[in-house]
């Protein structure tokens, strides 16, 4: 996709998706987008990322606000068509979830633009259930839907520490590259072509990120995730930050971690324009 400096649309669009209907354990991630914005704009920090790009100075990205979701039954269609509209304006998109189910319609729209999409998925969970509690759109299933529809040429997962027999079978079936937490963080992550990054906040150890529904101890540090955002080889073309749950947070520390990831993702994308 070529960048269009003539158009009025920003090079990067941030969109909140306040949708948590497909959560299996507790609700609350619908409140995340505004809490992440507040943390990003808090005077307790500044808007300069670690690559020294000040995202407050560069107006090549824009927060478009939250997507209006009228109806849970049509939510995925709305998310997909809104994403497609933004991509058609030659803008990259970063979405703030919401639960992880939103990644399926967002990736679906990307797959129509990028035929050779790679996905880098950072999470405690593989999210490969064919269905959970009878829900094929569960937040535990987005990557099963993505892979069965052949929307990505590679799915690389990092931080995984909950794989069970069913999801192992699914991973094998779809050729998912699962990097389990017990084996550490892969030193080099390298992709040919466009990379979509999906960050589930429960990838972090609950000690660093209490604001999630599913506590899975033995997780990543905030630094490890930031280093991946900075260092993976490939062209970052889209991203989501999902599963932040403000109702469980303590003093907004998980909001701040989400905002930090957002700032670093925006800055990497701006550096790659
Ligand atoms: Mn997830
Ligand atoms: Mn997860």
PDB file of C-alpha atoms and ligand atoms in Angstrom:
ATOM      1  CA  UNK A   1       0.000   0.000   0.000  1.00  0.00           C
ATOM      2  CA  UNK A   2       1.475   3.348  -0.945  1.00  0.00           C
ATOM      3  CA  UNK A   3       1.306   6.336   1.262  1.00  0.00           C
ATOM      4  CA  UNK A   4      -0.826   9.171  -0.021  1.00  0.00           C
ATOM      5  CA  UNK A   5       0.405  12.509   1.259  1.00  0.00           C
ATOM      6  CA  UNK A   6      -2.160  14.388  -0.851  1.00  0.00           C
ATOM      7  CA  UNK A   7      -5.109  12.968   1.018  1.00  0.00           C
ATOM      8  CA  UNK A   8      -6.556  14.508   4.158  1.00  0.00           C
ATOM      9  CA  UNK A   9      -6.593  11.195   5.936  1.00  0.00           C
ATOM     10  CA  UNK A  10      -3.897  10.607   8.534  1.00  0.00           C
ATOM     11  CA  UNK A  11      -1.122   8.106   7.823  1.00  0.00           C
ATOM     12  CA  UNK A  12      -2.150   6.226  10.944  1.00  0.00           C
ATOM     13  CA  UNK A  13      -5.616   6.071  12.481  1.00  0.00           C
ATOM     14  CA  UNK A  14      -6.322   5.007  16.041  1.00  0.00           C
ATOM     15  CA  UNK A  15      -9.832   3.648  16.602  1.00  0.00           C
ATOM     16  CA  UNK A  16     -11.439   2.444  19.814  1.00  0.00           C
ATOM     17  CA  UNK A  17     -13.618  -0.654  19.655  1.00  0.00           C
ATOM     18  CA  UNK A  18     -15.653  -0.693  22.870  1.00  0.00           C
ATOM     19  CA  UNK A  19     -16.940  -4.232  22.463  1.00  0.00           C
ATOM     20  CA  UNK A  20     -16.721  -7.086  24.985  1.00  0.00           C
ATOM     21  CA  UNK A  21     -19.721  -9.277  24.177  1.00  0.00           C
ATOM     22  CA  UNK A  22     -17.505 -12.232  23.255  1.00  0.00           C
ATOM     23  CA  UNK A  23     -15.667 -12.346  26.574  1.00  0.00           C
ATOM     24  CA  UNK A  24     -15.933 -15.738  28.270  1.00  0.00           C
ATOM     25  CA  UNK A  25     -15.157 -14.911  31.894  1.00  0.00           C
ATOM     26  CA  UNK A  26     -15.905 -11.283  32.702  1.00  0.00           C
ATOM     27  CA  UNK A  27     -16.831  -8.062  30.949  1.00  0.00           C
ATOM     28  CA  UNK A  28     -15.159  -4.662  31.163  1.00  0.00           C
ATOM     29  CA  UNK A  29     -12.791  -4.450  28.180  1.00  0.00           C
ATOM     30  CA  UNK A  30     -15.344  -2.240  26.402  1.00  0.00           C
ATOM     31  CA  UNK A  31     -14.198   0.512  28.783  1.00  0.00           C
ATOM     32  CA  UNK A  32     -10.576   0.193  27.698  1.00  0.00           C
ATOM     33  CA  UNK A  33     -10.270   2.648  24.787  1.00  0.00           C
ATOM     34  CA  UNK A  34     -11.000   5.768  26.826  1.00  0.00           C
ATOM     35  CA  UNK A  35      -8.888   4.617  29.756  1.00  0.00           C
ATOM     36  CA  UNK A  36      -5.919   4.044  27.405  1.00  0.00           C
ATOM     37  CA  UNK A  37      -6.382   7.494  25.839  1.00  0.00           C
ATOM     38  CA  UNK A  38      -6.441   9.098  29.287  1.00  0.00           C
ATOM     39  CA  UNK A  39      -3.234   7.297  30.261  1.00  0.00           C
ATOM     40  CA  UNK A  40      -1.534   8.275  26.978  1.00  0.00           C
ATOM     41  CA  UNK A  41      -2.378  11.929  27.503  1.00  0.00           C
ATOM     42  CA  UNK A  42      -1.660  11.951  31.230  1.00  0.00           C
ATOM     43  CA  UNK A  43       0.737  14.632  32.391  1.00  0.00           C
ATOM     44  CA  UNK A  44       2.620  12.007  34.336  1.00  0.00           C
ATOM     45  CA  UNK A  45       4.563  11.141  31.161  1.00  0.00           C
ATOM     46  CA  UNK A  46       5.312  12.675  27.787  1.00  0.00           C
ATOM     47  CA  UNK A  47       4.500  11.679  24.223  1.00  0.00           C
ATOM     48  CA  UNK A  48       8.031  10.981  23.044  1.00  0.00           C
ATOM     49  CA  UNK A  49       8.614   7.339  22.257  1.00  0.00           C
ATOM     50  CA  UNK A  50      11.914   5.569  22.846  1.00  0.00           C
ATOM     51  CA  UNK A  51      12.991   6.134  19.220  1.00  0.00           C
ATOM     52  CA  UNK A  52      12.718   9.853  20.117  1.00  0.00           C
ATOM     53  CA  UNK A  53       9.767  10.491  17.850  1.00  0.00           C
ATOM     54  CA  UNK A  54       7.399  12.853  19.647  1.00  0.00           C
ATOM     55  CA  UNK A  55       3.989  11.580  18.617  1.00  0.00           C
ATOM     56  CA  UNK A  56       2.492  14.766  20.091  1.00  0.00           C
ATOM     57  CA  UNK A  57       4.415  16.851  17.561  1.00  0.00           C
ATOM     58  CA  UNK A  58       3.826  14.745  14.483  1.00  0.00           C
ATOM     59  CA  UNK A  59       0.303  15.162  13.228  1.00  0.00           C
ATOM     60  CA  UNK A  60       0.486  12.268  10.809  1.00  0.00           C
ATOM     61  CA  UNK A  61      -1.611  10.094  13.084  1.00  0.00           C
ATOM     62  CA  UNK A  62      -5.066  10.756  14.390  1.00  0.00           C
ATOM     63  CA  UNK A  63      -7.396   9.349  17.014  1.00  0.00           C
ATOM     64  CA  UNK A  64     -10.710   8.878  15.236  1.00  0.00           C
ATOM     65  CA  UNK A  65     -12.559   8.079  18.455  1.00  0.00           C
ATOM     66  CA  UNK A  66     -14.657   5.010  19.108  1.00  0.00           C
ATOM     67  CA  UNK A  67     -16.530   2.937  16.606  1.00  0.00           C
ATOM     68  CA  UNK A  68     -20.273   2.999  17.287  1.00  0.00           C
ATOM     69  CA  UNK A  69     -21.486  -0.527  17.669  1.00  0.00           C
ATOM     70  CA  UNK A  70     -25.256  -0.637  17.446  1.00  0.00           C
ATOM     71  CA  UNK A  71     -25.875  -4.308  17.729  1.00  0.00           C
ATOM     72  CA  UNK A  72     -23.792  -7.257  18.902  1.00  0.00           C
ATOM     73  CA  UNK A  73     -25.079  -9.359  15.995  1.00  0.00           C
ATOM     74  CA  UNK A  74     -23.781  -6.953  13.367  1.00  0.00           C
ATOM     75  CA  UNK A  75     -20.694  -5.844  15.321  1.00  0.00           C
ATOM     76  CA  UNK A  76     -18.194  -7.870  13.281  1.00  0.00           C
ATOM     77  CA  UNK A  77     -19.600  -6.529   9.998  1.00  0.00           C
ATOM     78  CA  UNK A  78     -19.356  -2.977  11.337  1.00  0.00           C
ATOM     79  CA  UNK A  79     -15.801  -3.487  12.606  1.00  0.00           C
ATOM     80  CA  UNK A  80     -14.708  -5.021   9.298  1.00  0.00           C
ATOM     81  CA  UNK A  81     -16.310  -2.363   7.113  1.00  0.00           C
ATOM     82  CA  UNK A  82     -15.011   0.499   9.271  1.00  0.00           C
ATOM     83  CA  UNK A  83     -11.495  -0.963   9.092  1.00  0.00           C
ATOM     84  CA  UNK A  84     -11.808  -1.420   5.324  1.00  0.00           C
ATOM     85  CA  UNK A  85     -12.924   2.185   4.928  1.00  0.00           C
ATOM     86  CA  UNK A  86      -9.865   3.462   6.818  1.00  0.00           C
ATOM     87  CA  UNK A  87      -7.514   1.199   4.830  1.00  0.00           C
ATOM     88  CA  UNK A  88      -9.086   2.429   1.584  1.00  0.00           C
ATOM     89  CA  UNK A  89      -8.078   5.968   2.606  1.00  0.00           C
ATOM     90  CA  UNK A  90      -4.448   4.815   2.589  1.00  0.00           C
ATOM     91  CA  UNK A  91      -4.288   4.971   6.367  1.00  0.00           C
ATOM     92  CA  UNK A  92      -2.906   2.304   8.641  1.00  0.00           C
ATOM     93  CA  UNK A  93      -5.044   1.408  11.620  1.00  0.00           C
ATOM     94  CA  UNK A  94      -4.365   0.681  15.278  1.00  0.00           C
ATOM     95  CA  UNK A  95      -7.416  -0.483  17.189  1.00  0.00           C
ATOM     96  CA  UNK A  96      -7.921  -0.365  20.925  1.00  0.00           C
ATOM     97  CA  UNK A  97     -10.136  -3.209  22.105  1.00  0.00           C
ATOM     98  CA  UNK A  98     -12.345  -4.515  23.375  1.00  0.00           C
ATOM     99  CA  UNK A  99     -11.896  -8.195  23.829  1.00  0.00           C
ATOM    100  CA  UNK A 100      -9.732 -10.243  21.477  1.00  0.00           C
ATOM    101  CA  UNK A 101     -12.663 -11.313  19.279  1.00  0.00           C
ATOM    102  CA  UNK A 102     -12.378  -7.976  17.438  1.00  0.00           C
ATOM    103  CA  UNK A 103      -9.100  -9.059  15.846  1.00  0.00           C
ATOM    104  CA  UNK A 104     -10.920 -11.403  13.441  1.00  0.00           C
ATOM    105  CA  UNK A 105     -12.954  -8.720  11.602  1.00  0.00           C
ATOM    106  CA  UNK A 106     -10.027  -6.280  11.728  1.00  0.00           C
ATOM    107  CA  UNK A 107      -7.673  -8.837  10.165  1.00  0.00           C
ATOM    108  CA  UNK A 108     -10.333  -9.824   7.634  1.00  0.00           C
ATOM    109  CA  UNK A 109     -10.295  -6.256   6.301  1.00  0.00           C
ATOM    110  CA  UNK A 110      -6.486  -6.232   6.232  1.00  0.00           C
ATOM    111  CA  UNK A 111      -6.375  -9.537   4.343  1.00  0.00           C
ATOM    112  CA  UNK A 112      -8.345  -7.946   1.510  1.00  0.00           C
ATOM    113  CA  UNK A 113      -5.584  -5.367   1.103  1.00  0.00           C
ATOM    114  CA  UNK A 114      -2.561  -7.531   1.952  1.00  0.00           C
ATOM    115  CA  UNK A 115      -2.448 -10.953   0.310  1.00  0.00           C
ATOM    116  CA  UNK A 116       0.737 -11.965   2.132  1.00  0.00           C
ATOM    117  CA  UNK A 117      -0.080 -10.948   5.681  1.00  0.00           C
ATOM    118  CA  UNK A 118       2.027 -12.087   8.638  1.00  0.00           C
ATOM    119  CA  UNK A 119       0.564 -11.914  12.115  1.00  0.00           C
ATOM    120  CA  UNK A 120       2.638 -11.468  15.249  1.00  0.00           C
ATOM    121  CA  UNK A 121       0.399 -12.367  18.185  1.00  0.00           C
ATOM    122  CA  UNK A 122       1.546 -11.697  21.757  1.00  0.00           C
ATOM    123  CA  UNK A 123      -0.681 -13.375  24.350  1.00  0.00           C
ATOM    124  CA  UNK A 124      -0.803 -15.794  27.287  1.00  0.00           C
ATOM    125  CA  UNK A 125      -3.348 -17.762  25.248  1.00  0.00           C
ATOM    126  CA  UNK A 126      -3.222 -19.208  21.729  1.00  0.00           C
ATOM    127  CA  UNK A 127      -6.892 -18.191  21.126  1.00  0.00           C
ATOM    128  CA  UNK A 128      -7.265 -21.111  18.733  1.00  0.00           C
ATOM    129  CA  UNK A 129     -10.406 -22.752  20.140  1.00  0.00           C
ATOM    130  CA  UNK A 130     -12.687 -23.891  17.367  1.00  0.00           C
ATOM    131  CA  UNK A 131     -15.372 -22.593  19.715  1.00  0.00           C
ATOM    132  CA  UNK A 132     -15.648 -21.869  23.424  1.00  0.00           C
ATOM    133  CA  UNK A 133     -18.919 -22.281  25.322  1.00  0.00           C
ATOM    134  CA  UNK A 134     -20.582 -22.776  21.942  1.00  0.00           C
ATOM    135  CA  UNK A 135     -19.363 -19.410  20.655  1.00  0.00           C
ATOM    136  CA  UNK A 136     -17.247 -19.547  17.491  1.00  0.00           C
ATOM    137  CA  UNK A 137     -16.686 -15.812  17.809  1.00  0.00           C
ATOM    138  CA  UNK A 138     -15.394 -16.116  21.363  1.00  0.00           C
ATOM    139  CA  UNK A 139     -12.362 -14.048  22.339  1.00  0.00           C
ATOM    140  CA  UNK A 140     -10.695 -17.469  22.682  1.00  0.00           C
ATOM    141  CA  UNK A 141     -11.246 -18.215  18.958  1.00  0.00           C
ATOM    142  CA  UNK A 142     -10.167 -15.323  16.692  1.00  0.00           C
ATOM    143  CA  UNK A 143      -7.046 -17.044  15.392  1.00  0.00           C
ATOM    144  CA  UNK A 144      -8.969 -20.229  14.577  1.00  0.00           C
ATOM    145  CA  UNK A 145     -11.273 -18.140  12.365  1.00  0.00           C
ATOM    146  CA  UNK A 146      -8.338 -16.256  10.816  1.00  0.00           C
ATOM    147  CA  UNK A 147      -6.398 -19.428   9.989  1.00  0.00           C
ATOM    148  CA  UNK A 148      -9.330 -21.502   8.711  1.00  0.00           C
ATOM    149  CA  UNK A 149     -10.141 -18.656   6.307  1.00  0.00           C
ATOM    150  CA  UNK A 150      -6.495 -18.515   5.253  1.00  0.00           C
ATOM    151  CA  UNK A 151      -6.218 -14.794   6.042  1.00  0.00           C
ATOM    152  CA  UNK A 152      -2.554 -14.952   7.045  1.00  0.00           C
ATOM    153  CA  UNK A 153       0.446 -16.658   5.507  1.00  0.00           C
ATOM    154  CA  UNK A 154       2.133 -16.904   8.921  1.00  0.00           C
ATOM    155  CA  UNK A 155       0.851 -16.702  12.470  1.00  0.00           C
ATOM    156  CA  UNK A 156       3.635 -16.375  15.037  1.00  0.00           C
ATOM    157  CA  UNK A 157       2.652 -16.441  18.695  1.00  0.00           C
ATOM    158  CA  UNK A 158       4.776 -15.274  21.642  1.00  0.00           C
ATOM    159  CA  UNK A 159       4.152 -15.480  25.397  1.00  0.00           C
ATOM    160  CA  UNK A 160       1.928 -18.582  25.231  1.00  0.00           C
ATOM    161  CA  UNK A 161       1.508 -20.511  28.490  1.00  0.00           C
ATOM    162  CA  UNK A 162      -1.955 -22.112  28.356  1.00  0.00           C
ATOM    163  CA  UNK A 163      -1.880 -24.432  25.361  1.00  0.00           C
ATOM    164  CA  UNK A 164      -4.016 -27.563  25.824  1.00  0.00           C
ATOM    165  CA  UNK A 165      -4.543 -30.664  23.680  1.00  0.00           C
ATOM    166  CA  UNK A 166      -7.298 -29.128  21.532  1.00  0.00           C
ATOM    167  CA  UNK A 167      -5.358 -25.966  20.843  1.00  0.00           C
ATOM    168  CA  UNK A 168      -2.170 -27.951  20.159  1.00  0.00           C
ATOM    169  CA  UNK A 169      -4.141 -29.856  17.532  1.00  0.00           C
ATOM    170  CA  UNK A 170      -5.428 -26.597  16.066  1.00  0.00           C
ATOM    171  CA  UNK A 171      -1.916 -25.097  16.028  1.00  0.00           C
ATOM    172  CA  UNK A 172      -0.596 -28.165  14.189  1.00  0.00           C
ATOM    173  CA  UNK A 173      -3.525 -28.148  11.758  1.00  0.00           C
ATOM    174  CA  UNK A 174      -2.963 -24.526  10.775  1.00  0.00           C
ATOM    175  CA  UNK A 175       0.828 -24.459  11.009  1.00  0.00           C
ATOM    176  CA  UNK A 176       0.842 -21.876  13.772  1.00  0.00           C
ATOM    177  CA  UNK A 177       4.324 -21.041  15.097  1.00  0.00           C
ATOM    178  CA  UNK A 178       3.775 -21.182  18.852  1.00  0.00           C
ATOM    179  CA  UNK A 179       6.592 -19.780  20.995  1.00  0.00           C
ATOM    180  CA  UNK A 180       5.788 -20.969  24.477  1.00  0.00           C
ATOM    181  CA  UNK A 181       6.728 -18.842  27.458  1.00  0.00           C
ATOM    182  CA  UNK A 182       8.438 -21.818  29.103  1.00  0.00           C
ATOM    183  CA  UNK A 183      11.040 -21.660  26.321  1.00  0.00           C
ATOM    184  CA  UNK A 184      11.590 -17.915  26.717  1.00  0.00           C
ATOM    185  CA  UNK A 185      11.170 -15.056  24.264  1.00  0.00           C
ATOM    186  CA  UNK A 186      12.546 -15.767  20.764  1.00  0.00           C
ATOM    187  CA  UNK A 187      15.707 -13.735  20.220  1.00  0.00           C
ATOM    188  CA  UNK A 188      14.927 -12.919  16.604  1.00  0.00           C
ATOM    189  CA  UNK A 189      11.517 -12.472  15.032  1.00  0.00           C
ATOM    190  CA  UNK A 190      11.774 -11.983  11.312  1.00  0.00           C
ATOM    191  CA  UNK A 191       9.044 -11.628   8.694  1.00  0.00           C
ATOM    192  CA  UNK A 192       8.960 -11.105   4.954  1.00  0.00           C
ATOM    193  CA  UNK A 193       6.399  -8.499   4.029  1.00  0.00           C
ATOM    194  CA  UNK A 194       3.599  -6.862   5.982  1.00  0.00           C
ATOM    195  CA  UNK A 195       3.164  -7.624   9.679  1.00  0.00           C
ATOM    196  CA  UNK A 196      -0.019  -7.169  11.680  1.00  0.00           C
ATOM    197  CA  UNK A 197       0.669  -7.020  15.431  1.00  0.00           C
ATOM    198  CA  UNK A 198      -1.924  -8.169  17.947  1.00  0.00           C
ATOM    199  CA  UNK A 199      -1.131  -7.483  21.599  1.00  0.00           C
ATOM    200  CA  UNK A 200      -3.301  -9.098  24.267  1.00  0.00           C
ATOM    201  CA  UNK A 201      -2.487  -7.363  27.549  1.00  0.00           C
ATOM    202  CA  UNK A 202      -2.626 -10.670  29.422  1.00  0.00           C
ATOM    203  CA  UNK A 203       0.640 -11.604  27.703  1.00  0.00           C
ATOM    204  CA  UNK A 204       2.151  -9.690  30.608  1.00  0.00           C
ATOM    205  CA  UNK A 205       2.703 -11.318  33.936  1.00  0.00           C
ATOM    206  CA  UNK A 206      -0.224 -10.366  36.213  1.00  0.00           C
ATOM    207  CA  UNK A 207       2.358  -8.762  38.520  1.00  0.00           C
ATOM    208  CA  UNK A 208       2.816  -6.089  35.847  1.00  0.00           C
ATOM    209  CA  UNK A 209      -0.713  -5.984  34.484  1.00  0.00           C
ATOM    210  CA  UNK A 210      -3.539  -6.638  36.935  1.00  0.00           C
ATOM    211  CA  UNK A 211      -6.054  -5.013  34.596  1.00  0.00           C
ATOM    212  CA  UNK A 212      -7.010  -8.111  32.634  1.00  0.00           C
ATOM    213  CA  UNK A 213      -9.723 -10.743  33.068  1.00  0.00           C
ATOM    214  CA  UNK A 214      -7.529 -13.820  32.786  1.00  0.00           C
ATOM    215  CA  UNK A 215      -4.586 -13.894  35.190  1.00  0.00           C
ATOM    216  CA  UNK A 216      -1.965 -16.286  33.875  1.00  0.00           C
ATOM    217  CA  UNK A 217       1.170 -16.127  36.005  1.00  0.00           C
ATOM    218  CA  UNK A 218       4.609 -16.724  34.548  1.00  0.00           C
ATOM    219  CA  UNK A 219       4.233 -14.108  31.859  1.00  0.00           C
ATOM    220  CA  UNK A 220       6.194 -11.444  30.048  1.00  0.00           C
ATOM    221  CA  UNK A 221       7.664  -8.253  31.380  1.00  0.00           C
ATOM    222  CA  UNK A 222       6.612  -4.912  29.934  1.00  0.00           C
ATOM    223  CA  UNK A 223      10.209  -4.457  28.716  1.00  0.00           C
ATOM    224  CA  UNK A 224      10.108  -7.755  26.797  1.00  0.00           C
ATOM    225  CA  UNK A 225       6.998  -6.657  24.915  1.00  0.00           C
ATOM    226  CA  UNK A 226       8.431  -3.215  24.140  1.00  0.00           C
ATOM    227  CA  UNK A 227      11.623  -4.825  22.830  1.00  0.00           C
ATOM    228  CA  UNK A 228       9.577  -6.994  20.473  1.00  0.00           C
ATOM    229  CA  UNK A 229       7.651  -3.938  19.237  1.00  0.00           C
ATOM    230  CA  UNK A 230      10.970  -2.214  18.544  1.00  0.00           C
ATOM    231  CA  UNK A 231      13.008  -5.090  17.220  1.00  0.00           C
ATOM    232  CA  UNK A 232      11.008  -7.525  15.091  1.00  0.00           C
ATOM    233  CA  UNK A 233      12.045  -7.456  11.448  1.00  0.00           C
ATOM    234  CA  UNK A 234       9.276  -6.737   8.964  1.00  0.00           C
ATOM    235  CA  UNK A 235       6.955  -3.927   7.948  1.00  0.00           C
ATOM    236  CA  UNK A 236       4.391  -3.075  10.623  1.00  0.00           C
ATOM    237  CA  UNK A 237       1.137  -2.251   8.836  1.00  0.00           C
ATOM    238  CA  UNK A 238      -1.525  -2.569  11.522  1.00  0.00           C
ATOM    239  CA  UNK A 239      -2.026  -3.413  15.166  1.00  0.00           C
ATOM    240  CA  UNK A 240      -4.462  -3.950  17.974  1.00  0.00           C
ATOM    241  CA  UNK A 241      -4.170  -3.699  21.745  1.00  0.00           C
ATOM    242  CA  UNK A 242      -6.868  -5.820  23.355  1.00  0.00           C
ATOM    243  CA  UNK A 243      -8.122  -7.302  26.619  1.00  0.00           C
ATOM    244  CA  UNK A 244      -7.241  -4.383  28.881  1.00  0.00           C
ATOM    245  CA  UNK A 245      -9.934  -4.429  31.569  1.00  0.00           C
ATOM    246  CA  UNK A 246     -10.125  -1.176  33.572  1.00  0.00           C
ATOM    247  CA  UNK A 247     -12.531  -2.732  36.094  1.00  0.00           C
ATOM    248  CA  UNK A 248      -9.690  -4.914  37.396  1.00  0.00           C
ATOM    249  CA  UNK A 249      -6.850  -2.436  37.161  1.00  0.00           C
ATOM    250  CA  UNK A 250      -4.922  -1.067  40.146  1.00  0.00           C
ATOM    251  CA  UNK A 251      -4.068   2.646  40.030  1.00  0.00           C
ATOM    252  CA  UNK A 252      -4.258   2.544  36.227  1.00  0.00           C
ATOM    253  CA  UNK A 253      -0.940   0.703  35.858  1.00  0.00           C
ATOM    254  CA  UNK A 254      -2.256  -1.553  33.106  1.00  0.00           C
ATOM    255  CA  UNK A 255      -3.746   1.475  31.348  1.00  0.00           C
ATOM    256  CA  UNK A 256      -0.276   3.019  31.439  1.00  0.00           C
ATOM    257  CA  UNK A 257       1.292  -0.186  30.053  1.00  0.00           C
ATOM    258  CA  UNK A 258      -1.314  -0.239  27.250  1.00  0.00           C
ATOM    259  CA  UNK A 259      -0.644   3.444  26.506  1.00  0.00           C
ATOM    260  CA  UNK A 260       3.101   2.803  26.449  1.00  0.00           C
ATOM    261  CA  UNK A 261       2.628   0.005  23.898  1.00  0.00           C
ATOM    262  CA  UNK A 262       0.377   2.282  21.851  1.00  0.00           C
ATOM    263  CA  UNK A 263       2.960   5.084  21.885  1.00  0.00           C
ATOM    264  CA  UNK A 264       5.778   2.729  20.843  1.00  0.00           C
ATOM    265  CA  UNK A 265       3.646   1.151  18.091  1.00  0.00           C
ATOM    266  CA  UNK A 266       2.645   4.552  16.674  1.00  0.00           C
ATOM    267  CA  UNK A 267       6.270   5.725  16.780  1.00  0.00           C
ATOM    268  CA  UNK A 268       7.552   2.605  15.010  1.00  0.00           C
ATOM    269  CA  UNK A 269       4.888   3.011  12.319  1.00  0.00           C
ATOM    270  CA  UNK A 270       5.754   6.701  11.913  1.00  0.00           C
ATOM    271  CA  UNK A 271       9.444   5.800  11.593  1.00  0.00           C
ATOM    272  CA  UNK A 272       8.575   3.279   8.849  1.00  0.00           C
ATOM    273  CA  UNK A 273       6.455   5.654   6.747  1.00  0.00           C
TER     274      UNK A 273
HETATM  275 MN1  LIG B   1      -6.148 -13.193  23.464  1.00  0.00          MN
HETATM  276 MN1  LIG B   2      -5.058 -13.769  26.469  1.00  0.00          MN
END
